[in-house]
Amino acid sequence: MRATTFPLAVTAYTATSALGLGLDAHLDALCQQRSGLRANDFSDAPLPCWIGRVQGLEDAPLPTTYTEWECRNNRLAWLGLNQDDFLAKVHRARDRYGAARLALLLGTSTASIAATEEGYRRLEGERLPADLHRKVIHTPHSLTAFVTTALAIGGPCLTISTACSSSAKVFASAERLIRLGVVDAAIVGGVDSLCASTLFGFNSLELVSPEPCRPFDASRRGISIGEAAGFALLERIEAHPDAPLRFLGCGESSDAHHMSTPDPEGIGAELALRNMFEHAGIDVSQVDYINLHGTASQKNDAMEAALVARLFPNNTRVSSTKGLTGHTLGAAGILEAAISLLALREGFVPGNASTVQPDPLCTTHFAWHNETRPMRVALSHSFGFGGNNACLAFARKDMSA
Amino acid sequence: MNALNIQVEGIGLWSPQLANFDSLRRLLAGEAYMAPRARPEASALSPNERRRAPESVLIAIEAASQAVAMSGLAVASLACVFASAYGDLATTDYMCRVLAYAPTELSPTRFHNSVHNAAAGYWTIAGDCRASSSAVCAGDASFGAGLLEAAVLACADHRPVLLVSSDTAGIGPLGELIECTQAFGCALVISPNIDTGKRLRLATTTSAPRHLPLPAECTARMRDNPSAACLPLLAMLAKGEGECVLAASEQLGLQLQMEVAA
């Protein structure tokens, strides 16, 4: 049976990444096409690669009330929550609806695993060292449990951890909770931070580029890993009829192909898109811009370029922004949702940065440089490890059907 | 909130003590039951995948297969939600040890087995399932939160959903801290209630978790594995009646009632 999504008002959103803290820093970097990638200086024996590191996290401890939660990932979460007046907007929503009528859904691929890694580097006998002997930071729910406490959320609180689609899928879960009346509003988002598990893990799969990543370049050599935090507040449109930006719907699917490489035919990715169109009640002709998954891995980019060529009319513009931010894994969904919302707000298409020689598979849909144009509908693609796919659709209010 | 009404179409269960839901039913009735083999069969996986898959995946797949077989539904179009409080603790222990001493020697297979959605990945690949799949956690409330997520998906999109919740024993320094000492996996196939007949009513509540007394074997499992938080519900399903409150988060409860629809 067809289930049309409730369009929802996006009443607040924010992003923190290697591009900077908050939306203005992101808009500025996108407009300048200024990359946040730098030579890997994370850890004592860093891999020779490039990373998207958030500046200053080492000097930004959590407030003492939250000492129990102290770790890099939760620091990044807290830094992210403190941008763009986001905390104040959440407090207003909590006052309006009550804590129990607010849900919190966050995506992460590795949560605070970096703290567990550090514990194993500094074992005291066969125990984690005393300063890290804190159960709450050694579980995959660490991020959401911390943010639940920091925001005093009383409704459903869930971590979604489906690798690189994690913080896209939170939009789908939030929409369903609101549609069924379980809650009145939801905070969605995601945080992933640099850690040895993903740097050396993706390296073991030979997916890490020795140079800054170049999505959709003919001679791309793999991904550059980044870190990011992002959040959005979703509410019913009736509560905010004038909110300028809307979430139209999410599509979800599985590849049923391979644990660590996408289906080259893109069948699962196309199913996620079709599922999104069904939920959002729009079609390909209405899509002005797609922020692609575009990781700069050989297989993702080949699959995704073919997908764009196969499905979308020539007037749809597409680009990956991972050449600027790096691949922020479980936070990529929310970071690129925020970039798509900025593109809608400002009426501009961010260019596909860092490409020297486009892959011949890329069609005229690709925006290699920034473009100015009126925008009504923007999509964001997230295709994760394990063949887990999600596509998001956002629109300006003046477009929404 | 408006209550969510669902039907339970299939139930799966695996632990070192209980091979399936029928064993639990016998335990609850005070009857004898057979202990399972040391390793779950997980016959849905190809021999190759079964060799590569860690214990956490085998348990999740075994419970899922049992529930889907009971439901009679096809895996290929069945949406799924995999919950686990801790993911694969043994793989995390391996990863952290190797990363501490010889990071470039990390095994790519162990790395891809370490993602929280490993079981969902193996399941969808084995069953040629292209429907939506998810992997979630919510600390000690992971089963209840996963059930709420699955029930909301079933009711919002009018489709059956497979819920799997499983955790495995921790080892090493992480295991010492986490205190999950026994493996346990369970699975439910649920569908939105449209028929008359026996149904399960779900509603969020601020009440603390509560349930009728269970045998000591059950309460022991509930202490040593967060996914065993499903046992009060499974006991209700075995009996065909009852009411309980499970944790859906640290603050929120999920009230479950079996009732007969008019």
Short mmCIF file of N, CA, C and O in Angstrom, two decimals, chain B residues 101-145:
data_model
loop_
_atom_site.label_atom_id
_atom_site.label_comp_id
_atom_site.label_asym_id
_atom_site.label_seq_id
_atom_site.Cartn_x
_atom_site.Cartn_y
_atom_site.Cartn_z
N TYR B 101 48.24 -2.23 18.84
CA TYR B 101 49.62 -2.72 18.66
C TYR B 101 50.08 -2.81 17.21
O TYR B 101 51.25 -2.61 16.92
N ALA B 102 49.17 -3.16 16.31
CA ALA B 102 49.57 -3.36 14.90
C ALA B 102 48.43 -2.97 13.97
O ALA B 102 47.84 -3.80 13.29
N PRO B 103 48.09 -1.66 13.97
CA PRO B 103 46.87 -1.24 13.27
C PRO B 103 46.82 -1.60 11.79
O PRO B 103 45.73 -1.87 11.26
N THR B 104 47.96 -1.63 11.13
CA THR B 104 47.92 -1.92 9.69
C THR B 104 47.67 -3.40 9.42
O THR B 104 47.47 -3.79 8.27
N GLU B 105 47.64 -4.22 10.48
CA GLU B 105 47.36 -5.64 10.29
C GLU B 105 45.89 -5.98 10.48
O GLU B 105 45.50 -7.15 10.50
N LEU B 106 45.05 -4.97 10.63
CA LEU B 106 43.62 -5.20 10.82
C LEU B 106 43.05 -6.04 9.67
O LEU B 106 43.33 -5.78 8.50
N SER B 107 42.23 -7.01 10.02
CA SER B 107 41.63 -7.87 8.99
C SER B 107 40.43 -7.17 8.36
O SER B 107 39.54 -6.70 9.07
N PRO B 108 40.39 -7.08 7.02
CA PRO B 108 39.25 -6.41 6.38
C PRO B 108 37.92 -7.12 6.68
O PRO B 108 36.88 -6.46 6.82
N THR B 109 37.95 -8.44 6.81
CA THR B 109 36.71 -9.17 7.11
C THR B 109 36.23 -8.85 8.53
O THR B 109 35.05 -8.59 8.75
N ARG B 110 37.19 -8.84 9.49
CA ARG B 110 36.79 -8.49 10.86
C ARG B 110 36.27 -7.05 10.89
O ARG B 110 35.35 -6.73 11.63
N PHE B 111 36.88 -6.14 10.08
CA PHE B 111 36.39 -4.76 10.04
C PHE B 111 34.95 -4.71 9.52
O PHE B 111 34.09 -4.08 10.13
N HIS B 112 34.67 -5.40 8.43
CA HIS B 112 33.28 -5.29 7.94
C HIS B 112 32.31 -6.03 8.86
O HIS B 112 31.13 -5.68 8.91
N ASN B 113 32.81 -7.01 9.63
CA ASN B 113 31.94 -7.64 10.62
C ASN B 113 31.70 -6.75 11.84
O ASN B 113 30.84 -7.03 12.67
N SER B 114 32.50 -5.67 11.98
CA SER B 114 32.40 -4.84 13.18
C SER B 114 31.30 -3.79 13.09
O SER B 114 30.94 -3.19 14.10
N VAL B 115 30.76 -3.54 11.90
CA VAL B 115 29.75 -2.48 11.80
C VAL B 115 28.46 -2.95 12.48
O VAL B 115 28.16 -4.15 12.51
N HIS B 116 27.73 -2.01 13.04
CA HIS B 116 26.52 -2.37 13.80
C HIS B 116 25.48 -3.03 12.90
O HIS B 116 24.66 -3.80 13.38
N ASN B 117 25.53 -2.73 11.60
CA ASN B 117 24.56 -3.34 10.68
C ASN B 117 25.10 -4.59 9.99
O ASN B 117 24.62 -4.96 8.92
N ALA B 118 26.08 -5.26 10.60
CA ALA B 118 26.63 -6.48 9.98
C ALA B 118 25.54 -7.54 9.82
O ALA B 118 25.38 -8.11 8.73
N ALA B 119 24.78 -7.81 10.89
CA ALA B 119 23.75 -8.85 10.79
C ALA B 119 22.71 -8.48 9.74
O ALA B 119 22.28 -9.33 8.95
N ALA B 120 22.31 -7.21 9.70
CA ALA B 120 21.33 -6.76 8.69
C ALA B 120 21.90 -6.95 7.29
O ALA B 120 21.18 -7.37 6.36
N GLY B 121 23.19 -6.69 7.12
CA GLY B 121 23.84 -6.88 5.83
C GLY B 121 23.84 -8.34 5.40
O GLY B 121 23.41 -8.68 4.30
N TYR B 122 24.32 -9.21 6.29
CA TYR B 122 24.33 -10.65 5.98
C TYR B 122 22.92 -11.15 5.68
O TYR B 122 22.71 -11.95 4.76
N TRP B 123 21.94 -10.71 6.48
CA TRP B 123 20.56 -11.19 6.32
C TRP B 123 19.98 -10.78 4.97
O TRP B 123 19.38 -11.58 4.25
N THR B 124 20.16 -9.50 4.60
CA THR B 124 19.56 -9.03 3.35
C THR B 124 20.27 -9.66 2.15
O THR B 124 19.63 -9.96 1.14
N ILE B 125 21.58 -9.90 2.27
CA ILE B 125 22.31 -10.54 1.17
C ILE B 125 21.85 -12.00 1.03
O ILE B 125 21.53 -12.46 -0.07
N ALA B 126 21.78 -12.70 2.17
CA ALA B 126 21.41 -14.13 2.12
C ALA B 126 19.99 -14.31 1.60
O ALA B 126 19.70 -15.26 0.87
N GLY B 127 19.09 -13.41 1.96
CA GLY B 127 17.68 -13.56 1.60
C GLY B 127 17.29 -12.79 0.35
O GLY B 127 16.11 -12.70 0.02
N ASP B 128 18.27 -12.19 -0.33
CA ASP B 128 18.01 -11.38 -1.51
C ASP B 128 16.93 -10.33 -1.20
O ASP B 128 16.02 -10.08 -1.98
N CYS B 129 17.07 -9.72 -0.03
CA CYS B 129 16.07 -8.76 0.46
C CYS B 129 16.49 -7.34 0.11
O CYS B 129 17.53 -6.86 0.57
N ARG B 130 15.69 -6.65 -0.70
CA ARG B 130 16.01 -5.26 -1.07
C ARG B 130 15.10 -4.27 -0.35
O ARG B 130 15.10 -3.08 -0.65
N ALA B 131 14.32 -4.77 0.61
CA ALA B 131 13.48 -3.88 1.41
C ALA B 131 14.35 -3.08 2.37
O ALA B 131 15.55 -3.34 2.51
N SER B 132 13.75 -2.10 3.04
CA SER B 132 14.46 -1.30 4.02
C SER B 132 15.01 -2.18 5.14
O SER B 132 14.32 -3.08 5.62
N SER B 133 16.25 -1.94 5.54
CA SER B 133 16.81 -2.65 6.69
C SER B 133 17.46 -1.63 7.61
O SER B 133 17.99 -0.62 7.15
N SER B 134 17.40 -1.89 8.90
CA SER B 134 17.97 -0.93 9.84
C SER B 134 18.71 -1.65 10.95
O SER B 134 18.49 -2.84 11.19
N ALA B 135 19.61 -0.94 11.62
CA ALA B 135 20.33 -1.48 12.76
C ALA B 135 20.32 -0.39 13.83
O ALA B 135 20.71 0.75 13.56
N VAL B 136 19.82 -0.74 15.01
CA VAL B 136 19.57 0.28 16.03
C VAL B 136 20.10 -0.16 17.39
O VAL B 136 20.38 -1.35 17.61
N CYS B 137 20.20 0.80 18.31
CA CYS B 137 20.49 0.45 19.70
C CYS B 137 19.96 1.56 20.59
O CYS B 137 19.71 2.68 20.15
N ALA B 138 19.75 1.22 21.85
CA ALA B 138 19.28 2.18 22.84
C ALA B 138 19.70 1.71 24.22
O ALA B 138 18.91 1.68 25.17
N GLY B 139 20.97 1.30 24.36
CA GLY B 139 21.47 0.85 25.65
C GLY B 139 20.66 -0.34 26.16
O GLY B 139 20.28 -1.22 25.37
N ASP B 140 20.40 -0.35 27.47
CA ASP B 140 19.65 -1.47 28.05
C ASP B 140 18.22 -1.55 27.53
O ASP B 140 17.56 -2.57 27.70
N ALA B 141 17.73 -0.47 26.92
CA ALA B 141 16.36 -0.45 26.40
C ALA B 141 16.33 -0.83 24.92
O ALA B 141 15.33 -0.58 24.23
N SER B 142 17.39 -1.45 24.42
CA SER B 142 17.47 -1.69 22.97
C SER B 142 16.33 -2.55 22.44
O SER B 142 15.80 -2.28 21.35
N PHE B 143 15.92 -3.59 23.18
CA PHE B 143 14.81 -4.41 22.67
C PHE B 143 13.53 -3.58 22.57
O PHE B 143 12.86 -3.56 21.53
N GLY B 144 13.17 -2.87 23.65
CA GLY B 144 11.93 -2.09 23.66
C GLY B 144 11.95 -0.99 22.61
O GLY B 144 10.97 -0.75 21.92
N ALA B 145 13.10 -0.32 22.48
CA ALA B 145 13.22 0.75 21.49
C ALA B 145 13.15 0.18 20.08
O ALA B 145 12.54 0.78 19.18
#
